[in-house]
Amino acid sequence: QVQLVESGGGSVQAGGSLTLSCAVSGLTSSRRFMGWFRQAPGKEREGVATILTGSGRTYYADSVKGRFTLSQDNARNTVALQMNSLKPEDTAMYYCAAREGAVLPGTPLDSWAYNSWGQGTQVTVSS
């Protein structure tokens, strides 16, 4: 059974930084897509940043490029999202997601392409 455990959400003022971490267990392949999605009240879930582990190739939403950095720690089966220069519009529930394998049915930032999800962690950015 795949399990994703998130940590690191919280509240911060605009311009501040937070780091989200996601630990995965239950996947058998070292090649998997993992990443972060977010959903604000009244909005659809959107892709923030994802990574193909093993290759280290990353994918970012345009809205976070240059501010967010996604990294992997293969030894610990974790990925971490460093979020800098946070804006009020980054406020949302952030979800970690994963899908085993090196091929997705959609693009790396399509939430529907992922089949394992964490419970979510809240990020609140105040102005």
PDB file of N, CA, C and O in Angstrom, residues 31-93:
ATOM      1  N   ARG A  31      11.895   4.596 -10.147  1.00  0.00           N
ATOM      2  CA  ARG A  31      11.464   5.614 -11.089  1.00  0.00           C
ATOM      3  C   ARG A  31       9.998   5.907 -10.823  1.00  0.00           C
ATOM      4  O   ARG A  31       9.137   5.033 -10.939  1.00  0.00           O
ATOM      5  N   ARG A  32       9.738   7.136 -10.402  1.00  0.00           N
ATOM      6  CA  ARG A  32       8.356   7.526 -10.180  1.00  0.00           C
ATOM      7  C   ARG A  32       8.251   9.023 -10.315  1.00  0.00           C
ATOM      8  O   ARG A  32       9.234   9.746 -10.117  1.00  0.00           O
ATOM      9  N   PHE A  33       7.081   9.470 -10.632  1.00  0.00           N
ATOM     10  CA  PHE A  33       6.785  10.891 -10.611  1.00  0.00           C
ATOM     11  C   PHE A  33       6.267  11.228  -9.207  1.00  0.00           C
ATOM     12  O   PHE A  33       5.387  10.543  -8.681  1.00  0.00           O
ATOM     13  N   MET A  34       6.829  12.282  -8.649  1.00  0.00           N
ATOM     14  CA  MET A  34       6.349  12.768  -7.349  1.00  0.00           C
ATOM     15  C   MET A  34       6.290  14.276  -7.409  1.00  0.00           C
ATOM     16  O   MET A  34       7.062  14.908  -8.139  1.00  0.00           O
ATOM     17  N   GLY A  35       5.411  14.835  -6.636  1.00  0.00           N
ATOM     18  CA  GLY A  35       5.378  16.279  -6.632  1.00  0.00           C
ATOM     19  C   GLY A  35       4.270  16.853  -5.787  1.00  0.00           C
ATOM     20  O   GLY A  35       3.647  16.146  -4.998  1.00  0.00           O
ATOM     21  N   TRP A  36       4.064  18.127  -5.995  1.00  0.00           N
ATOM     22  CA  TRP A  36       3.123  18.882  -5.190  1.00  0.00           C
ATOM     23  C   TRP A  36       2.063  19.548  -6.048  1.00  0.00           C
ATOM     24  O   TRP A  36       2.370  20.097  -7.118  1.00  0.00           O
ATOM     25  N   PHE A  37       0.872  19.478  -5.514  1.00  0.00           N
ATOM     26  CA  PHE A  37      -0.266  20.138  -6.123  1.00  0.00           C
ATOM     27  C   PHE A  37      -0.914  20.993  -5.041  1.00  0.00           C
ATOM     28  O   PHE A  37      -0.698  20.774  -3.856  1.00  0.00           O
ATOM     29  N   ARG A  38      -1.708  21.959  -5.461  1.00  0.00           N
ATOM     30  CA  ARG A  38      -2.369  22.789  -4.462  1.00  0.00           C
ATOM     31  C   ARG A  38      -3.797  23.098  -4.889  1.00  0.00           C
ATOM     32  O   ARG A  38      -4.115  23.087  -6.077  1.00  0.00           O
ATOM     33  N   GLN A  39      -4.589  23.376  -3.866  1.00  0.00           N
ATOM     34  CA  GLN A  39      -5.983  23.717  -4.133  1.00  0.00           C
ATOM     35  C   GLN A  39      -6.422  24.786  -3.149  1.00  0.00           C
ATOM     36  O   GLN A  39      -6.391  24.586  -1.937  1.00  0.00           O
ATOM     37  N   ALA A  40      -6.804  25.913  -3.709  1.00  0.00           N
ATOM     38  CA  ALA A  40      -7.333  27.017  -2.915  1.00  0.00           C
ATOM     39  C   ALA A  40      -8.855  26.894  -2.875  1.00  0.00           C
ATOM     40  O   ALA A  40      -9.460  26.269  -3.760  1.00  0.00           O
ATOM     41  N   PRO A  41      -9.495  27.480  -1.873  1.00  0.00           N
ATOM     42  CA  PRO A  41     -10.961  27.393  -1.779  1.00  0.00           C
ATOM     43  C   PRO A  41     -11.631  27.906  -3.045  1.00  0.00           C
ATOM     44  O   PRO A  41     -11.296  28.981  -3.547  1.00  0.00           O
ATOM     45  N   GLY A  42     -12.530  27.110  -3.581  1.00  0.00           N
ATOM     46  CA  GLY A  42     -13.274  27.499  -4.758  1.00  0.00           C
ATOM     47  C   GLY A  42     -12.524  27.341  -6.066  1.00  0.00           C
ATOM     48  O   GLY A  42     -13.042  27.722  -7.122  1.00  0.00           O
ATOM     49  N   LYS A  43     -11.325  26.800  -6.008  1.00  0.00           N
ATOM     50  CA  LYS A  43     -10.531  26.628  -7.223  1.00  0.00           C
ATOM     51  C   LYS A  43     -10.202  25.160  -7.446  1.00  0.00           C
ATOM     52  O   LYS A  43     -10.269  24.345  -6.538  1.00  0.00           O
ATOM     53  N   GLU A  44      -9.825  24.851  -8.673  1.00  0.00           N
ATOM     54  CA  GLU A  44      -9.443  23.492  -8.998  1.00  0.00           C
ATOM     55  C   GLU A  44      -8.021  23.213  -8.489  1.00  0.00           C
ATOM     56  O   GLU A  44      -7.214  24.125  -8.317  1.00  0.00           O
ATOM     57  N   ARG A  45      -7.770  21.941  -8.289  1.00  0.00           N
ATOM     58  CA  ARG A  45      -6.427  21.538  -7.898  1.00  0.00           C
ATOM     59  C   ARG A  45      -5.483  21.781  -9.080  1.00  0.00           C
ATOM     60  O   ARG A  45      -5.801  21.427 -10.223  1.00  0.00           O
ATOM     61  N   GLU A  46      -4.317  22.349  -8.791  1.00  0.00           N
ATOM     62  CA  GLU A  46      -3.368  22.656  -9.852  1.00  0.00           C
ATOM     63  C   GLU A  46      -1.979  22.122  -9.511  1.00  0.00           C
ATOM     64  O   GLU A  46      -1.594  22.027  -8.341  1.00  0.00           O
ATOM     65  N   GLY A  47      -1.245  21.785 -10.541  1.00  0.00           N
ATOM     66  CA  GLY A  47       0.115  21.317 -10.356  1.00  0.00           C
ATOM     67  C   GLY A  47       1.044  22.462  -9.998  1.00  0.00           C
ATOM     68  O   GLY A  47       0.952  23.537 -10.589  1.00  0.00           O
ATOM     69  N   VAL A  48       1.919  22.231  -9.051  1.00  0.00           N
ATOM     70  CA  VAL A  48       2.886  23.238  -8.606  1.00  0.00           C
ATOM     71  C   VAL A  48       4.282  22.869  -9.088  1.00  0.00           C
ATOM     72  O   VAL A  48       4.940  23.643  -9.778  1.00  0.00           O
ATOM     73  N   ALA A  49       4.739  21.696  -8.707  1.00  0.00           N
ATOM     74  CA  ALA A  49       6.080  21.240  -9.075  1.00  0.00           C
ATOM     75  C   ALA A  49       6.133  19.727  -8.950  1.00  0.00           C
ATOM     76  O   ALA A  49       5.630  19.172  -7.971  1.00  0.00           O
ATOM     77  N   THR A  50       6.721  19.083  -9.944  1.00  0.00           N
ATOM     78  CA  THR A  50       6.861  17.634  -9.901  1.00  0.00           C
ATOM     79  C   THR A  50       8.247  17.249 -10.379  1.00  0.00           C
ATOM     80  O   THR A  50       8.952  18.038 -11.015  1.00  0.00           O
ATOM     81  N   ILE A  51       8.610  16.005 -10.059  1.00  0.00           N
ATOM     82  CA  ILE A  51       9.927  15.517 -10.409  1.00  0.00           C
ATOM     83  C   ILE A  51       9.849  14.058 -10.820  1.00  0.00           C
ATOM     84  O   ILE A  51       9.036  13.294 -10.281  1.00  0.00           O
ATOM     85  N   LEU A  52      10.649  13.683 -11.797  1.00  0.00           N
ATOM     86  CA  LEU A  52      10.798  12.281 -12.145  1.00  0.00           C
ATOM     87  C   LEU A  52      12.032  11.796 -11.397  1.00  0.00           C
ATOM     88  O   LEU A  52      13.167  12.172 -11.761  1.00  0.00           O
ATOM     89  N   THR A  53      11.824  11.046 -10.335  1.00  0.00           N
ATOM     90  CA  THR A  53      12.958  10.615  -9.518  1.00  0.00           C
ATOM     91  C   THR A  53      13.864   9.701 -10.335  1.00  0.00           C
ATOM     92  O   THR A  53      13.438   9.014 -11.253  1.00  0.00           O
ATOM     93  N   GLY A  54      15.107   9.721  -9.989  1.00  0.00           N
ATOM     94  CA  GLY A  54      16.109   8.978 -10.750  1.00  0.00           C
ATOM     95  C   GLY A  54      16.754   9.901 -11.770  1.00  0.00           C
ATOM     96  O   GLY A  54      17.970  10.077 -11.774  1.00  0.00           O
ATOM     97  N   SER A  55      15.942  10.505 -12.617  1.00  0.00           N
ATOM     98  CA  SER A  55      16.493  11.441 -13.588  1.00  0.00           C
ATOM     99  C   SER A  55      16.694  12.819 -12.980  1.00  0.00           C
ATOM    100  O   SER A  55      17.573  13.566 -13.401  1.00  0.00           O
ATOM    101  N   GLY A  56      15.850  13.151 -11.991  1.00  0.00           N
ATOM    102  CA  GLY A  56      15.927  14.470 -11.383  1.00  0.00           C
ATOM    103  C   GLY A  56      15.283  15.561 -12.209  1.00  0.00           C
ATOM    104  O   GLY A  56      15.350  16.740 -11.849  1.00  0.00           O
ATOM    105  N   ARG A  57      14.642  15.182 -13.281  1.00  0.00           N
ATOM    106  CA  ARG A  57      14.011  16.203 -14.133  1.00  0.00           C
ATOM    107  C   ARG A  57      12.810  16.785 -13.397  1.00  0.00           C
ATOM    108  O   ARG A  57      11.983  16.045 -12.867  1.00  0.00           O
ATOM    109  N   THR A  58      12.720  18.105 -13.405  1.00  0.00           N
ATOM    110  CA  THR A  58      11.660  18.786 -12.675  1.00  0.00           C
ATOM    111  C   THR A  58      10.759  19.568 -13.619  1.00  0.00           C
ATOM    112  O   THR A  58      11.168  19.942 -14.730  1.00  0.00           O
ATOM    113  N   TYR A  59       9.547  19.803 -13.135  1.00  0.00           N
ATOM    114  CA  TYR A  59       8.533  20.523 -13.897  1.00  0.00           C
ATOM    115  C   TYR A  59       7.870  21.511 -12.937  1.00  0.00           C
ATOM    116  O   TYR A  59       7.512  21.141 -11.813  1.00  0.00           O
ATOM    117  N   TYR A  60       7.705  22.753 -13.394  1.00  0.00           N
ATOM    118  CA  TYR A  60       7.147  23.780 -12.531  1.00  0.00           C
ATOM    119  C   TYR A  60       6.006  24.511 -13.228  1.00  0.00           C
ATOM    120  O   TYR A  60       6.044  24.758 -14.431  1.00  0.00           O
ATOM    121  N   ALA A  61       5.037  24.904 -12.410  1.00  0.00           N
ATOM    122  CA  ALA A  61       4.011  25.801 -12.924  1.00  0.00           C
ATOM    123  C   ALA A  61       4.647  27.163 -13.167  1.00  0.00           C
ATOM    124  O   ALA A  61       5.566  27.572 -12.432  1.00  0.00           O
ATOM    125  N   ASP A  62       4.175  27.871 -14.173  1.00  0.00           N
ATOM    126  CA  ASP A  62       4.743  29.188 -14.486  1.00  0.00           C
ATOM    127  C   ASP A  62       4.662  30.132 -13.289  1.00  0.00           C
ATOM    128  O   ASP A  62       5.553  30.961 -13.083  1.00  0.00           O
ATOM    129  N   SER A  63       3.621  29.994 -12.500  1.00  0.00           N
ATOM    130  CA  SER A  63       3.398  30.912 -11.379  1.00  0.00           C
ATOM    131  C   SER A  63       4.432  30.756 -10.261  1.00  0.00           C
ATOM    132  O   SER A  63       4.541  31.639  -9.403  1.00  0.00           O
ATOM    133  N   VAL A  64       5.176  29.649 -10.265  1.00  0.00           N
ATOM    134  CA  VAL A  64       6.143  29.438  -9.173  1.00  0.00           C
ATOM    135  C   VAL A  64       7.584  29.363  -9.669  1.00  0.00           C
ATOM    136  O   VAL A  64       8.514  29.264  -8.850  1.00  0.00           O
ATOM    137  N   LYS A  65       7.785  29.415 -10.960  1.00  0.00           N
ATOM    138  CA  LYS A  65       9.149  29.340 -11.498  1.00  0.00           C
ATOM    139  C   LYS A  65      10.005  30.472 -10.941  1.00  0.00           C
ATOM    140  O   LYS A  65       9.571  31.622 -10.886  1.00  0.00           O
ATOM    141  N   GLY A  66      11.210  30.114 -10.530  1.00  0.00           N
ATOM    142  CA  GLY A  66      12.120  31.108  -9.969  1.00  0.00           C
ATOM    143  C   GLY A  66      11.929  31.335  -8.485  1.00  0.00           C
ATOM    144  O   GLY A  66      12.777  31.970  -7.835  1.00  0.00           O
ATOM    145  N   ARG A  67      10.815  30.819  -7.923  1.00  0.00           N
ATOM    146  CA  ARG A  67      10.557  31.006  -6.489  1.00  0.00           C
ATOM    147  C   ARG A  67      10.574  29.672  -5.739  1.00  0.00           C
ATOM    148  O   ARG A  67      10.988  29.604  -4.580  1.00  0.00           O
ATOM    149  N   PHE A  68      10.100  28.633  -6.382  1.00  0.00           N
ATOM    150  CA  PHE A  68      10.015  27.307  -5.748  1.00  0.00           C
ATOM    151  C   PHE A  68      11.061  26.383  -6.351  1.00  0.00           C
ATOM    152  O   PHE A  68      11.342  26.438  -7.549  1.00  0.00           O
ATOM    153  N   THR A  69      11.604  25.502  -5.505  1.00  0.00           N
ATOM    154  CA  THR A  69      12.564  24.508  -5.965  1.00  0.00           C
ATOM    155  C   THR A  69      12.209  23.153  -5.374  1.00  0.00           C
ATOM    156  O   THR A  69      12.056  23.020  -4.154  1.00  0.00           O
ATOM    157  N   LEU A  70      12.071  22.168  -6.263  1.00  0.00           N
ATOM    158  CA  LEU A  70      11.749  20.804  -5.829  1.00  0.00           C
ATOM    159  C   LEU A  70      13.003  19.947  -5.918  1.00  0.00           C
ATOM    160  O   LEU A  70      13.706  19.977  -6.932  1.00  0.00           O
ATOM    161  N   SER A  71      13.270  19.201  -4.854  1.00  0.00           N
ATOM    162  CA  SER A  71      14.447  18.341  -4.842  1.00  0.00           C
ATOM    163  C   SER A  71      14.075  16.964  -4.319  1.00  0.00           C
ATOM    164  O   SER A  71      13.028  16.780  -3.699  1.00  0.00           O
ATOM    165  N   GLN A  72      14.944  16.002  -4.569  1.00  0.00           N
ATOM    166  CA  GLN A  72      14.678  14.628  -4.142  1.00  0.00           C
ATOM    167  C   GLN A  72      15.796  14.118  -3.254  1.00  0.00           C
ATOM    168  O   GLN A  72      16.951  14.521  -3.392  1.00  0.00           O
ATOM    169  N   ASP A  73      15.450  13.238  -2.342  1.00  0.00           N
ATOM    170  CA  ASP A  73      16.422  12.529  -1.519  1.00  0.00           C
ATOM    171  C   ASP A  73      16.101  11.050  -1.678  1.00  0.00           C
ATOM    172  O   ASP A  73      15.218  10.521  -1.009  1.00  0.00           O
ATOM    173  N   ASN A  74      16.802  10.410  -2.603  1.00  0.00           N
ATOM    174  CA  ASN A  74      16.475   9.025  -2.920  1.00  0.00           C
ATOM    175  C   ASN A  74      16.685   8.088  -1.732  1.00  0.00           C
ATOM    176  O   ASN A  74      15.953   7.112  -1.551  1.00  0.00           O
ATOM    177  N   ALA A  75      17.699   8.384  -0.916  1.00  0.00           N
ATOM    178  CA  ALA A  75      17.992   7.509   0.218  1.00  0.00           C
ATOM    179  C   ALA A  75      16.834   7.476   1.211  1.00  0.00           C
ATOM    180  O   ALA A  75      16.591   6.468   1.869  1.00  0.00           O
ATOM    181  N   ARG A  76      16.109   8.593   1.287  1.00  0.00           N
ATOM    182  CA  ARG A  76      15.011   8.685   2.253  1.00  0.00           C
ATOM    183  C   ARG A  76      13.646   8.625   1.589  1.00  0.00           C
ATOM    184  O   ARG A  76      12.635   8.780   2.241  1.00  0.00           O
ATOM    185  N   ASN A  77      13.652   8.411   0.267  1.00  0.00           N
ATOM    186  CA  ASN A  77      12.374   8.365  -0.455  1.00  0.00           C
ATOM    187  C   ASN A  77      11.531   9.604  -0.173  1.00  0.00           C
ATOM    188  O   ASN A  77      10.327   9.508   0.085  1.00  0.00           O
ATOM    189  N   THR A  78      12.166  10.750  -0.190  1.00  0.00           N
ATOM    190  CA  THR A  78      11.442  11.983   0.058  1.00  0.00           C
ATOM    191  C   THR A  78      11.692  12.997  -1.051  1.00  0.00           C
ATOM    192  O   THR A  78      12.700  12.926  -1.767  1.00  0.00           O
ATOM    193  N   VAL A  79      10.750  13.898  -1.167  1.00  0.00           N
ATOM    194  CA  VAL A  79      10.945  15.075  -1.997  1.00  0.00           C
ATOM    195  C   VAL A  79      10.640  16.281  -1.139  1.00  0.00           C
ATOM    196  O   VAL A  79       9.807  16.221  -0.229  1.00  0.00           O
ATOM    197  N   ALA A  80      11.331  17.374  -1.432  1.00  0.00           N
ATOM    198  CA  ALA A  80      11.146  18.588  -0.645  1.00  0.00           C
ATOM    199  C   ALA A  80      10.899  19.762  -1.582  1.00  0.00           C
ATOM    200  O   ALA A  80      11.563  19.888  -2.610  1.00  0.00           O
ATOM    201  N   LEU A  81       9.946  20.593  -1.209  1.00  0.00           N
ATOM    202  CA  LEU A  81       9.617  21.781  -1.991  1.00  0.00           C
ATOM    203  C   LEU A  81      10.019  23.005  -1.186  1.00  0.00           C
ATOM    204  O   LEU A  81       9.410  23.320  -0.165  1.00  0.00           O
ATOM    205  N   GLN A  82      11.067  23.662  -1.643  1.00  0.00           N
ATOM    206  CA  GLN A  82      11.505  24.907  -1.019  1.00  0.00           C
ATOM    207  C   GLN A  82      10.744  26.043  -1.676  1.00  0.00           C
ATOM    208  O   GLN A  82      10.842  26.242  -2.890  1.00  0.00           O
ATOM    209  N   MET A  83       9.991  26.784  -0.865  1.00  0.00           N
ATOM    210  CA  MET A  83       9.165  27.860  -1.391  1.00  0.00           C
ATOM    211  C   MET A  83       9.685  29.191  -0.852  1.00  0.00           C
ATOM    212  O   MET A  83       9.656  29.417   0.357  1.00  0.00           O
ATOM    213  N   ASN A  84      10.170  30.021  -1.744  1.00  0.00           N
ATOM    214  CA  ASN A  84      10.687  31.337  -1.373  1.00  0.00           C
ATOM    215  C   ASN A  84       9.814  32.424  -1.966  1.00  0.00           C
ATOM    216  O   ASN A  84       9.031  32.188  -2.889  1.00  0.00           O
ATOM    217  N   SER A  85       9.990  33.626  -1.451  1.00  0.00           N
ATOM    218  CA  SER A  85       9.255  34.789  -1.955  1.00  0.00           C
ATOM    219  C   SER A  85       7.765  34.489  -2.055  1.00  0.00           C
ATOM    220  O   SER A  85       7.124  34.771  -3.080  1.00  0.00           O
ATOM    221  N   LEU A  86       7.228  33.941  -0.996  1.00  0.00           N
ATOM    222  CA  LEU A  86       5.823  33.540  -1.001  1.00  0.00           C
ATOM    223  C   LEU A  86       4.898  34.732  -1.136  1.00  0.00           C
ATOM    224  O   LEU A  86       5.188  35.826  -0.626  1.00  0.00           O
ATOM    225  N   LYS A  87       3.792  34.497  -1.835  1.00  0.00           N
ATOM    226  CA  LYS A  87       2.791  35.526  -2.091  1.00  0.00           C
ATOM    227  C   LYS A  87       1.453  35.085  -1.507  1.00  0.00           C
ATOM    228  O   LYS A  87       1.213  33.881  -1.354  1.00  0.00           O
ATOM    229  N   PRO A  88       0.578  36.034  -1.210  1.00  0.00           N
ATOM    230  CA  PRO A  88      -0.750  35.644  -0.701  1.00  0.00           C
ATOM    231  C   PRO A  88      -1.471  34.666  -1.632  1.00  0.00           C
ATOM    232  O   PRO A  88      -2.205  33.798  -1.156  1.00  0.00           O
ATOM    233  N   GLU A  89      -1.242  34.782  -2.931  1.00  0.00           N
ATOM    234  CA  GLU A  89      -1.913  33.880  -3.860  1.00  0.00           C
ATOM    235  C   GLU A  89      -1.362  32.462  -3.826  1.00  0.00           C
ATOM    236  O   GLU A  89      -1.906  31.567  -4.472  1.00  0.00           O
ATOM    237  N   ASP A  90      -0.301  32.243  -3.064  1.00  0.00           N
ATOM    238  CA  ASP A  90       0.197  30.880  -2.860  1.00  0.00           C
ATOM    239  C   ASP A  90      -0.569  30.155  -1.755  1.00  0.00           C
ATOM    240  O   ASP A  90      -0.367  28.955  -1.527  1.00  0.00           O
ATOM    241  N   THR A  91      -1.443  30.873  -1.078  1.00  0.00           N
ATOM    242  CA  THR A  91      -2.235  30.263  -0.012  1.00  0.00           C
ATOM    243  C   THR A  91      -3.131  29.171  -0.570  1.00  0.00           C
ATOM    244  O   THR A  91      -3.887  29.390  -1.503  1.00  0.00           O
ATOM    245  N   ALA A  92      -3.006  27.974   0.000  1.00  0.00           N
ATOM    246  CA  ALA A  92      -3.781  26.826  -0.471  1.00  0.00           C
ATOM    247  C   ALA A  92      -3.466  25.617   0.391  1.00  0.00           C
ATOM    248  O   ALA A  92      -2.530  25.640   1.205  1.00  0.00           O
ATOM    249  N   MET A  93      -4.241  24.565   0.187  1.00  0.00           N
ATOM    250  CA  MET A  93      -3.879  23.267   0.726  1.00  0.00           C
ATOM    251  C   MET A  93      -2.946  22.612  -0.283  1.00  0.00           C
ATOM    252  O   MET A  93      -3.277  22.540  -1.477  1.00  0.00           O
TER     253      MET A  93
END
